[in-house]
Coordinates of C-alpha atoms and ligand atoms in Angstrom, one line a residue:
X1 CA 26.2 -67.9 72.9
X2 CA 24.0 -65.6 74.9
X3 CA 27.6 -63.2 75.7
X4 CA 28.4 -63.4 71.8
X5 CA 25.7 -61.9 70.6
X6 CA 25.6 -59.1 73.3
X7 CA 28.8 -58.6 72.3
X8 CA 28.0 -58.0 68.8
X9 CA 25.0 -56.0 69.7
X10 CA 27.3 -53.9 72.0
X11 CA 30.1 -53.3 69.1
X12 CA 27.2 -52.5 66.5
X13 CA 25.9 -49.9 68.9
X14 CA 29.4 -48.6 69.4
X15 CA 30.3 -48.5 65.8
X16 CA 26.9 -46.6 64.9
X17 CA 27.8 -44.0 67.8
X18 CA 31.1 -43.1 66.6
X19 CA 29.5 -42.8 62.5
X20 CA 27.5 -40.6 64.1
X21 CA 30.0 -38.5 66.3
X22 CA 31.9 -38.6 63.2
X23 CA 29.2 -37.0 60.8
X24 CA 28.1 -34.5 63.1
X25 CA 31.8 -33.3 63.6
X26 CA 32.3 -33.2 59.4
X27 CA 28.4 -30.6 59.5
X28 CA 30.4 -28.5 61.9
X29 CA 33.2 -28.3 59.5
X30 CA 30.9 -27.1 56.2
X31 CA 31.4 -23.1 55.3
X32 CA 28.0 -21.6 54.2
X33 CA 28.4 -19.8 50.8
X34 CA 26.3 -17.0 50.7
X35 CA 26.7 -14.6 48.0
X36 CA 25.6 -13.5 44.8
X37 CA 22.3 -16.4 45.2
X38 CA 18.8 -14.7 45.4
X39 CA 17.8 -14.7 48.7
X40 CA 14.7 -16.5 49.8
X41 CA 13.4 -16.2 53.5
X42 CA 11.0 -18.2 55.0
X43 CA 8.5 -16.9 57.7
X44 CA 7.9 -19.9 59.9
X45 CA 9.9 -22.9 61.1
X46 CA 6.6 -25.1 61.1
X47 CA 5.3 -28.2 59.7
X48 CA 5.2 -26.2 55.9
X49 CA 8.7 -23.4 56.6
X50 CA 11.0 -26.5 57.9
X51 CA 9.8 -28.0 54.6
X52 CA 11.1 -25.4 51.9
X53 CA 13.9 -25.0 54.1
X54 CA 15.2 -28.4 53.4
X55 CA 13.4 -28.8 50.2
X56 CA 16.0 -25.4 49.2
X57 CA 19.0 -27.6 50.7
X58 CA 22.2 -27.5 48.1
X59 CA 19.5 -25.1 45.7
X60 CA 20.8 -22.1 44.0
X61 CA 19.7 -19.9 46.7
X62 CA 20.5 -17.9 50.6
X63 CA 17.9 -19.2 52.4
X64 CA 17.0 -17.4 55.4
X65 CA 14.7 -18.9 57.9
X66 CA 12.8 -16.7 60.8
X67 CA 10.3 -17.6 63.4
X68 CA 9.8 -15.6 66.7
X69 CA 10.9 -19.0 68.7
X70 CA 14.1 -20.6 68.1
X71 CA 12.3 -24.0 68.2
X72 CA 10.0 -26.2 65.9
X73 CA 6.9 -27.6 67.7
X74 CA 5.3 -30.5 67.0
X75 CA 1.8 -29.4 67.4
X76 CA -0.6 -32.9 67.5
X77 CA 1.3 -33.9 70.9
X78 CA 0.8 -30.9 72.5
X79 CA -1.8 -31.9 74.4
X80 CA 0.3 -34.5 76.1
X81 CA 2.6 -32.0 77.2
X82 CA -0.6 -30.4 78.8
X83 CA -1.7 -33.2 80.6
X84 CA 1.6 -33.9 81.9
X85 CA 2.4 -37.0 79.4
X86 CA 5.4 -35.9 77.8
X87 CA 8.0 -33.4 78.4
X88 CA 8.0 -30.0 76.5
X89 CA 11.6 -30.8 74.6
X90 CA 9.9 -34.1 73.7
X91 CA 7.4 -32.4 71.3
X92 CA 9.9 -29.5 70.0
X93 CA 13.6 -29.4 68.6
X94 CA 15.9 -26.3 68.0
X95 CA 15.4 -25.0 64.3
X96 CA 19.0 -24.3 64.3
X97 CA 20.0 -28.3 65.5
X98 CA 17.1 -29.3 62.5
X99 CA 18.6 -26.7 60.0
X100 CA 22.4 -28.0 60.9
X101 CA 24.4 -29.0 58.2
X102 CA 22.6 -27.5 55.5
X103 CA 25.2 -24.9 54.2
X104 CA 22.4 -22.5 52.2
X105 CA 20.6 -22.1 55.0
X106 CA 20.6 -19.9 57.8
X107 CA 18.0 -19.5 61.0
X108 CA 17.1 -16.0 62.5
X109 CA 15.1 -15.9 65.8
X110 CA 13.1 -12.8 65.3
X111 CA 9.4 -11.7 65.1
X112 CA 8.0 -10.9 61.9
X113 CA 5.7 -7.7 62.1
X114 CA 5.0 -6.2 58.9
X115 CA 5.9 -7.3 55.2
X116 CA 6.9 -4.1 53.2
X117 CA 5.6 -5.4 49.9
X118 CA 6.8 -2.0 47.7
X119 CA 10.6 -2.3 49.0
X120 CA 10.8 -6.7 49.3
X121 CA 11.3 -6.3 52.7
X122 CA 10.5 -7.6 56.2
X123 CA 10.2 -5.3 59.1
X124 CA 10.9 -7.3 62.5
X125 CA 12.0 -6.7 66.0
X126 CA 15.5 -7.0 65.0
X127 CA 15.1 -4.4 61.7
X128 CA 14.3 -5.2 58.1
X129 CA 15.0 -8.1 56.3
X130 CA 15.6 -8.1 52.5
X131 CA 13.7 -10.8 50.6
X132 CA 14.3 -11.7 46.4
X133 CA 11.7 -14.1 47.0
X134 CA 9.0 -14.6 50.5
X135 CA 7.3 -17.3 52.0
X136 CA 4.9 -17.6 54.4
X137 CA 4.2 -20.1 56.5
X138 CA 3.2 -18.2 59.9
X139 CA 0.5 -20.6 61.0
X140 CA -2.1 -20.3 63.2
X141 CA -3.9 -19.0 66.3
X142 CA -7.0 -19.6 68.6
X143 CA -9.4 -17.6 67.7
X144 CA -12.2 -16.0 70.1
X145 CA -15.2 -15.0 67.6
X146 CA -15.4 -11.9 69.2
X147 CA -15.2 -13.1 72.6
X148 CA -13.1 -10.6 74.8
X149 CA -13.6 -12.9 78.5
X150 CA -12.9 -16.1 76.7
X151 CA -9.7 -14.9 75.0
X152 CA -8.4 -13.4 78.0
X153 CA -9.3 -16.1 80.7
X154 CA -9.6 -19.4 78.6
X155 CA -6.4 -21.7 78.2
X156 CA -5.0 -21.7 74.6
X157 CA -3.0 -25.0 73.4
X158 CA -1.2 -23.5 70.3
X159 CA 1.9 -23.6 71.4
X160 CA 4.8 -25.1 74.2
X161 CA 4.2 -21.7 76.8
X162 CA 0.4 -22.9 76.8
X163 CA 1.0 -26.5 77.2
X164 CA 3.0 -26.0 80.3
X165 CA 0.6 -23.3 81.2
X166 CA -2.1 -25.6 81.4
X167 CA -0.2 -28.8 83.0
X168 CA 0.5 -26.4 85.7
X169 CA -3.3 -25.4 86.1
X170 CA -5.0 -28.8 85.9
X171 CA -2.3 -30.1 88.8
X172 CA -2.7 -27.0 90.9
X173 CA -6.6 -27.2 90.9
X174 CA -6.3 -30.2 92.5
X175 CA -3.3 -28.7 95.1
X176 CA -6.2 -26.2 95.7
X177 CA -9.1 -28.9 96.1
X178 CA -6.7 -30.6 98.9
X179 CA -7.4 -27.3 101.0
X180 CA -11.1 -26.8 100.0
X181 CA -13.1 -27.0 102.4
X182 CA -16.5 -25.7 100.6
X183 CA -17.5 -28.9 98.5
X184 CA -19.1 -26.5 95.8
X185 CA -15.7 -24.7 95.6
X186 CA -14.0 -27.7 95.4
X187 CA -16.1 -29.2 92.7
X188 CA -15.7 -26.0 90.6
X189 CA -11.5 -26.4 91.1
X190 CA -12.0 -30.0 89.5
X191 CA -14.5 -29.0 86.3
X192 CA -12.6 -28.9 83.3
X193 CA -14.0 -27.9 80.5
X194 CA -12.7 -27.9 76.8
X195 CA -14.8 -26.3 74.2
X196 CA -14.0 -27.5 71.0
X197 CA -15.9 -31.0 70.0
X198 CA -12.8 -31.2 66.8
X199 CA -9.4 -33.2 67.2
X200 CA -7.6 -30.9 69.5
X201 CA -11.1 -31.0 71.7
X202 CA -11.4 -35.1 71.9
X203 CA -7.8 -35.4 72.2
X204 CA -7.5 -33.3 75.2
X205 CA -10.7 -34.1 77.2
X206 CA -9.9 -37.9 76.7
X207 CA -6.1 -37.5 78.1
X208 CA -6.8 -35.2 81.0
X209 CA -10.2 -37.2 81.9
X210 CA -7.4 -40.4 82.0
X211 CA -5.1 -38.4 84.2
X212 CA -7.3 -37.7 86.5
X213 CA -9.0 -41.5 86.7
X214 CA -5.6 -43.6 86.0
X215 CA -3.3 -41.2 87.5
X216 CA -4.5 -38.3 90.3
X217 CA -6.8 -40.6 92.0
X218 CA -3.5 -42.1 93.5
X219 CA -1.8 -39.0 94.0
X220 CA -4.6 -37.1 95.6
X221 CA -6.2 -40.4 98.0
X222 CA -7.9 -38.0 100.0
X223 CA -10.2 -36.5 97.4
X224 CA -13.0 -37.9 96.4
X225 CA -12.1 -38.1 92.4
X226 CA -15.8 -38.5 91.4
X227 CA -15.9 -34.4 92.1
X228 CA -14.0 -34.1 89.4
X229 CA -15.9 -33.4 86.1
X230 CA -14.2 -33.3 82.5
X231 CA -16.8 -31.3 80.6
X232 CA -16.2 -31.7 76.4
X233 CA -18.5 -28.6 74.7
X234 CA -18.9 -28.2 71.2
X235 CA -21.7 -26.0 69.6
X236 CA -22.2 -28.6 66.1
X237 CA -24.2 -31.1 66.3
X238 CA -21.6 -33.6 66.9
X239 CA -17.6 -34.5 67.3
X240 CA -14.8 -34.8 65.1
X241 CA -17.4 -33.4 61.9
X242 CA -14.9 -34.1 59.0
X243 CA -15.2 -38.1 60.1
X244 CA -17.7 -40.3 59.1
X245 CA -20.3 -40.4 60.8
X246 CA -19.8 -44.0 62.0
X247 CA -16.2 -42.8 63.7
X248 CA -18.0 -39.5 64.9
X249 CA -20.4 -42.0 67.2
X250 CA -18.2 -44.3 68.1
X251 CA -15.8 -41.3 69.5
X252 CA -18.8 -40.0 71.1
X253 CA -19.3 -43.3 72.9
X254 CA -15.4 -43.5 73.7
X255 CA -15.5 -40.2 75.2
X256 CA -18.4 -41.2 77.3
X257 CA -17.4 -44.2 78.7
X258 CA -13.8 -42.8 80.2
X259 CA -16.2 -40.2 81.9
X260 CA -16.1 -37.4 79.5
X261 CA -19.4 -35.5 80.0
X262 CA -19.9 -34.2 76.3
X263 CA -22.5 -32.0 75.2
X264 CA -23.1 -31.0 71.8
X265 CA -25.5 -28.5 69.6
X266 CA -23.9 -26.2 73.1
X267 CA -22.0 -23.7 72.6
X268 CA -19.5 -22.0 75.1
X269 CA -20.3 -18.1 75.0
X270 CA -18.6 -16.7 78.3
X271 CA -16.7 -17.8 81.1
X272 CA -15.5 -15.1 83.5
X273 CA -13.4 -17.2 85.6
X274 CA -16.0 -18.8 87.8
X275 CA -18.3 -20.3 85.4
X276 CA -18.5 -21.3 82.0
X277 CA -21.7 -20.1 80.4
X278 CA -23.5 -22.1 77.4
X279 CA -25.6 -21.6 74.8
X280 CA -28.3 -23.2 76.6
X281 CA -28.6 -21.2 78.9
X282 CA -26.5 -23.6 81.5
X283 CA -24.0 -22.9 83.7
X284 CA -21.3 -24.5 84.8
X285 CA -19.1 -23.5 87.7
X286 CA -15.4 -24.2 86.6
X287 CA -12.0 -22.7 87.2
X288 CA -10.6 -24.1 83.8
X289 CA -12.5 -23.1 80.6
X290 CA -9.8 -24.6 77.6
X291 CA -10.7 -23.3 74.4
X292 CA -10.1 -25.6 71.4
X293 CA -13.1 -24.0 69.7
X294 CA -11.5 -22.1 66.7
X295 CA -8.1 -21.3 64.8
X296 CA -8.1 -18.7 62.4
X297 CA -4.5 -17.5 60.1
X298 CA -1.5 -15.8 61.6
X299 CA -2.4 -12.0 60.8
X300 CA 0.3 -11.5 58.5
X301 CA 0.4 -7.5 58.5
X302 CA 1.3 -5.5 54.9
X303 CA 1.8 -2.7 52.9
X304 CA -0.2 -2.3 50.7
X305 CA -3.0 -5.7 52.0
X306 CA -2.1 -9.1 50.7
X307 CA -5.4 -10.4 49.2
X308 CA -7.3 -12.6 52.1
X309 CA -10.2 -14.7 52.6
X310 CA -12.8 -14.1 55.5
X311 CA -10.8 -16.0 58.1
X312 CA -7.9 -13.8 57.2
X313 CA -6.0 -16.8 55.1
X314 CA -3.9 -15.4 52.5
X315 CA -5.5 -16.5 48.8
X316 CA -3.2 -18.5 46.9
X317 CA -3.1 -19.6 43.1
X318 CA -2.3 -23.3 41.9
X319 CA 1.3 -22.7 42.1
X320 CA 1.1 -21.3 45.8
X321 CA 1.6 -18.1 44.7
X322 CA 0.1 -15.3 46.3
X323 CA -2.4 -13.7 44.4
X324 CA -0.4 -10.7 42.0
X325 CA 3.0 -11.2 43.6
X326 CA 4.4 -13.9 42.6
X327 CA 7.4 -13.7 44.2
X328 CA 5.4 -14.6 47.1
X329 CA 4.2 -17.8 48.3
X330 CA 2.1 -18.5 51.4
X331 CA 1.8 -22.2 52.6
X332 CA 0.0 -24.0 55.4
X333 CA -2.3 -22.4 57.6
X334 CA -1.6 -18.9 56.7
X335 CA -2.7 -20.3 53.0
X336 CA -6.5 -20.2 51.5
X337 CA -5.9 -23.1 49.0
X338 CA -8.8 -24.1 47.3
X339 CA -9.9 -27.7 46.2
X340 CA -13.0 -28.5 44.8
X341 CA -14.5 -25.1 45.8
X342 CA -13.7 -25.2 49.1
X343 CA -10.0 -24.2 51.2
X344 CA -7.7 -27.0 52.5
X345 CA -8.0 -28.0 56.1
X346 CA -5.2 -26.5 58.6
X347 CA -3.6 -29.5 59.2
X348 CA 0.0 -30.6 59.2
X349 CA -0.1 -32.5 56.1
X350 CA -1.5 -30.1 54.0
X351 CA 1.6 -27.6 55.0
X352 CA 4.0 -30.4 54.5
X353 CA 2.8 -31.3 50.9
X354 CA 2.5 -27.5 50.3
X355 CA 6.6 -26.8 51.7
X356 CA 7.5 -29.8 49.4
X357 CA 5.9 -28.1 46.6
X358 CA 7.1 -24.5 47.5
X359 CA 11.4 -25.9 47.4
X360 CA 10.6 -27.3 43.8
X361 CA 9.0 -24.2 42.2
X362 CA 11.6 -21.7 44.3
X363 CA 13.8 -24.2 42.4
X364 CA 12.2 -24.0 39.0
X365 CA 11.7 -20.2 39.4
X366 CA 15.3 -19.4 39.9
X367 CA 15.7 -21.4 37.0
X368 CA 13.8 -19.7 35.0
X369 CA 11.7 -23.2 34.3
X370 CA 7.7 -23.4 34.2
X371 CA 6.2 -24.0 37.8
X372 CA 4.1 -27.0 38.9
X373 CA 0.6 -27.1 40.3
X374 CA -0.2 -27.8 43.6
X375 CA -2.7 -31.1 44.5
X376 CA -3.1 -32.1 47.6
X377 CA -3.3 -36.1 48.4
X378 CA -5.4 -36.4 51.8
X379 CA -3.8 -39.7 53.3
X380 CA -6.8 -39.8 56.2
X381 CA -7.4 -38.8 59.6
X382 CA -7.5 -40.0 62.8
X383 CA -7.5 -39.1 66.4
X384 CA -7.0 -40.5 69.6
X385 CA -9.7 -40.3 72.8
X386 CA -6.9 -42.1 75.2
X387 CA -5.8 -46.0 76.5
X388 CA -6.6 -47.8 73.5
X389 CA -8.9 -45.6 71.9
X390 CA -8.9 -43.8 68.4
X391 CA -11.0 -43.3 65.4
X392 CA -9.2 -43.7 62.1
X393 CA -9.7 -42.8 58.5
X394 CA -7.8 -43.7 55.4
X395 CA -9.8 -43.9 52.1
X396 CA -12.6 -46.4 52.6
X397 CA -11.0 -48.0 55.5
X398 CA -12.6 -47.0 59.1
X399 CA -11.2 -48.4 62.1
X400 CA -11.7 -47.8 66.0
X401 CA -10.4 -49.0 69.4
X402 CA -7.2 -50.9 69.8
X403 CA -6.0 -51.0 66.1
X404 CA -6.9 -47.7 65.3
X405 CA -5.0 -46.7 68.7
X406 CA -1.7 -48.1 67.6
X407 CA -2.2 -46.8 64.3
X408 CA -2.2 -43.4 65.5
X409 CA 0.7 -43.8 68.0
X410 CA 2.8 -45.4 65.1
X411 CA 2.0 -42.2 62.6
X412 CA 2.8 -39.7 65.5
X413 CA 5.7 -41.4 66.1
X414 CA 7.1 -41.6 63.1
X415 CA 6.6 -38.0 62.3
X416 CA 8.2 -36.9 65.4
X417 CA 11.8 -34.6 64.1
X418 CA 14.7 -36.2 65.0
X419 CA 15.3 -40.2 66.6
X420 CA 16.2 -38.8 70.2
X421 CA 12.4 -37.3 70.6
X422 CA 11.3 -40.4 68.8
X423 CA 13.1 -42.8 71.4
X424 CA 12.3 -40.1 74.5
X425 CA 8.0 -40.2 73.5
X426 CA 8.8 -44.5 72.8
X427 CA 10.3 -44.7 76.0
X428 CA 7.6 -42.5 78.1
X429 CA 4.1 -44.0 76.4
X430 CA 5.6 -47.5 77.0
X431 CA 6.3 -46.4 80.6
X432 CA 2.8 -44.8 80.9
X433 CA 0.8 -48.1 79.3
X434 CA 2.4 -50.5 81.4
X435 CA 2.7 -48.7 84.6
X436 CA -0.4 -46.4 84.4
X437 CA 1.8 -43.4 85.0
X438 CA 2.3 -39.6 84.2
X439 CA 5.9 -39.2 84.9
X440 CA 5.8 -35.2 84.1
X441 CA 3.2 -34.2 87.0
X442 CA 5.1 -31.0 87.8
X443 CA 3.9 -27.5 88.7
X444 CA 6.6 -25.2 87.3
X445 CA 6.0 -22.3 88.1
X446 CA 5.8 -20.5 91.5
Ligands
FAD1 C1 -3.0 -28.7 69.7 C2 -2.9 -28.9 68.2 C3 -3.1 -30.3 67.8 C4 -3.0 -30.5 66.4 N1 -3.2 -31.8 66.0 C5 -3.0 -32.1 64.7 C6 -3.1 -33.5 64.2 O1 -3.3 -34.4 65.0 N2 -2.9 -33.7 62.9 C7 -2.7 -32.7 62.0 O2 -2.6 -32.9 60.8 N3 -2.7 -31.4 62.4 C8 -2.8 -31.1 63.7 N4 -2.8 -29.8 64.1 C9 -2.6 -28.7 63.1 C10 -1.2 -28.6 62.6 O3 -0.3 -28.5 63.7 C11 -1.1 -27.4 61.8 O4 -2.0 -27.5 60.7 C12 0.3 -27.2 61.2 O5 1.2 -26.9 62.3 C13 0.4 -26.0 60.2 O6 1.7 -25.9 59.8 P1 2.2 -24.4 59.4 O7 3.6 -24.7 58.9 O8 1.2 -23.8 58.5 O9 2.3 -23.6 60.7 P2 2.9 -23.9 62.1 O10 3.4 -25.3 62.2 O11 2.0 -23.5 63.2 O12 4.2 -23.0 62.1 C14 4.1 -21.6 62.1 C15 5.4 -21.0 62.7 O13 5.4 -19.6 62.4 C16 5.9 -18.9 63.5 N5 5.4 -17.5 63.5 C17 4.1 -17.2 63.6 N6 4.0 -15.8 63.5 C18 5.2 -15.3 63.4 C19 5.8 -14.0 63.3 N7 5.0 -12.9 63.3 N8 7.1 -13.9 63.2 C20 7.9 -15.0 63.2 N9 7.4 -16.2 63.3 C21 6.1 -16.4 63.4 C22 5.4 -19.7 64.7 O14 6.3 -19.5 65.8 C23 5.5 -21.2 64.2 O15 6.8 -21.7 64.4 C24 -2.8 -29.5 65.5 C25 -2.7 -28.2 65.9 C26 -2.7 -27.9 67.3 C27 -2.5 -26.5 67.8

């Protein structure tokens, strides 16, 4: 009985591999047609470009997308990538293996530099590119307030480079501690601090506190881990602010009982490689300052200036339009959308909901059909402060710990691009739960 139904599992799996050999080969086989179609080019293969892309799929229009990396990341599980959780091709996917098969659209790997508003043109590192209609979806970056140490010695985690950037610093401070002999030198090597008391902050000082306790302590038998010191710095007066206030305590409390030292109403304003220096007045003696403290728009550089708000987001109308051009939308980060007086937050959904959007009124523009207005539908926040251990939002509903915790890795997982990452991250946090494990504890670099 036991055989028969192996057997049958075995032929299923065998059938679905060769559908899918099958339909990959016919994708190869499709001949783009590319002429006499407005052409439409995306600046971004994010969360929001990846979105018009495909929303444009089999439209009446050459879509062209460009993004100075020829791969899409999947920004929330960066940090795992930085605290050496998951491996960088886990979290990303090559735009041209997402953008496969869809014969209108095309992928250039190039770096945007100016848009030449007058002439519909883009000016990039590989020449100009002609545009009948723009969007932008450029994103994000850290931003320093002003801060000339902290942006140049403070780890960033906005992209892949970063991430693995990091991993290799948080493993070779404790390579370095090994050596130490001077206990106030080695205590400095294993001080960690992230500044930043939002998502990215929580996330990041809860994962790498857990590598250290659940993980290093094995590795590294001859240090004494209680030297090392996770440090979580935010200058509010509390974590996590767009949560209630109930979720905001209960990470808090979270955070502190893995060991995370966090300190808020504090914030970080220089480090110069040796110590971290708060508002406070303290000091802290740390190798490692990460800054999670502040993201502000891609600077999107014109001719003449696109209209921006303070934090240098392009302003948008209803219909995502930028402000007197409308053959221009910008999307996503890079967008100042407002709702109820105040700008959407930069978070994935928000860019997804506004690429969704973007396809249909590129659609109904071409057209020549009225264009629809934008509303956004917030479907809740969460975030997760490590072994199971979240704080989760969705409309009235609150929930922490354990179920919150699964809730968080199901809605990560789910969004993850294509079923191989999907299976990869599966396969790698089941490993890690039930074995305590970081399998990607590698220093890459020489
Ligand atoms: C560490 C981290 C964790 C996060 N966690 C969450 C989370 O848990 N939940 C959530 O909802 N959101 C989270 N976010 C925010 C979320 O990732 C962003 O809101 C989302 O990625 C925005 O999508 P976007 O399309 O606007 O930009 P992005 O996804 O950032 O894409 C922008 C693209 O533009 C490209 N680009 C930029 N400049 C140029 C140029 N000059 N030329 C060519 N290409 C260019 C970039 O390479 C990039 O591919 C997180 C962000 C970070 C950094």
């Amino acid at each position: 009985m036991l055989r028969d139904l192996g057997m049958i599992a075995l032929g299923g799996l065998a059938a679905s591999g060769i559908g899918w050999i099958l339909r990959e080969r016919h994708r190869d086989r499709k001949v783009p047609i590319l002429s006499g179609w407005p052409r439409v080019v995306i600046v971004g293969a994010g969360f929001g470009g990846l979105r018009v892309a495909r929303g444009l799929a089999g439209a009446d229009a050459d879509v062209l997308v460009v993004d100075r990396h020829n791969y899409h990341c999947f920004q929330p599980l960066l940090y795992q990538v930085a605290t050496a959780g998951l491996e960088p091709e886990e979290v990303a996917q090559p735009v041209r293996r997402i953008l496969r098969g869809i014969p209108n659209v095309r992928f250039r790997m190039t770096t945007v530099s100016k848009v030449d508003l007058a002439h519909r043109q883009l000016l990039t590192s590989d020449g100009p590119i002609p545009y009948d209609y723009l969007v932008l979806a450029a994103g994000s970056t850290s931003h320093y307030f002003g801060m000339p140490h902290i942006a140049e010695k403070a780890f960033g985690l906005k992209d892949l480079n970063q991430a693995v950037a990091l991993r290799n610093r948080l493993l070779e401070c404790f390579e370095m501690a090994v050596s130490e002999k001077d206990a106030a030198r080695r205590a400095a090597l294993l001080t960690f601090v992230v500044a930043g008391g939002g998502p990215t902050g929580v996330e990041l000082a809860g994962a790498i506190v857990e590598l250290i306790r659940l993980v290093l302590v094995h590795d590294y038998a001859g240090l004494d881990v209680k030297d090392a010191h996770v440090v979580l710095v935010e200058a509010g007066p509390t974590v996590l602010p767009t949560l209630a206030v109930s979720l905001q305590k209960a990470s808090i409390r979270a955070l502190r009982q893995k060991g995370v030292d966090v300190r808020v109403n504090c914030p970080v304003k220089d480090f110069d490689g040796e110590n971290a220096y708060l508002g406070d007045g303290t000091i802290i003696p740390t190798r490692t300052l990460i800054w999670a403290a502040g993201v502000r728009a891609t600077s999107v550089d014109s001719e003449p200036a696109l209209p921006l708000d303070r934090s240098g987001r392009i302003k948008v109308g209803p219909t995502l339009q930028v402000e007197g051009y409308p053959e221009i939308y910008a999307i996503g980060d890079l967008a100042h959308f407002e709702e109820n007086g105040k700008p959407l937050p930069m978070v994935a959904p928000v860019a997804i909901q506004q690429g969704e959007m973007v396809a249909e009124n590129l659609r109904r523009q071409i057209a020549g059909l009225p264009l629809q207005k934008f509303v956004y539908h917030d479907k809740g926040t969460m975030a997760t402060i490590g072994r199971n251990a979240a704080v989760c939002q969705i409309g009235p509903l609150r929930l922490t710990g354990f179920p919150a915790w699964v809730m968080w890795l199901v809605v990560h997982l789910v969004q993850l691009i294509s079923f191989r990452n999907r299976l990869l991250v599966l396969i790698n946090w089941t490993w890690d739960y039930l074995f305590f494990d970081r399998a990607v504890r590698l220093i890459t670099r020489d």
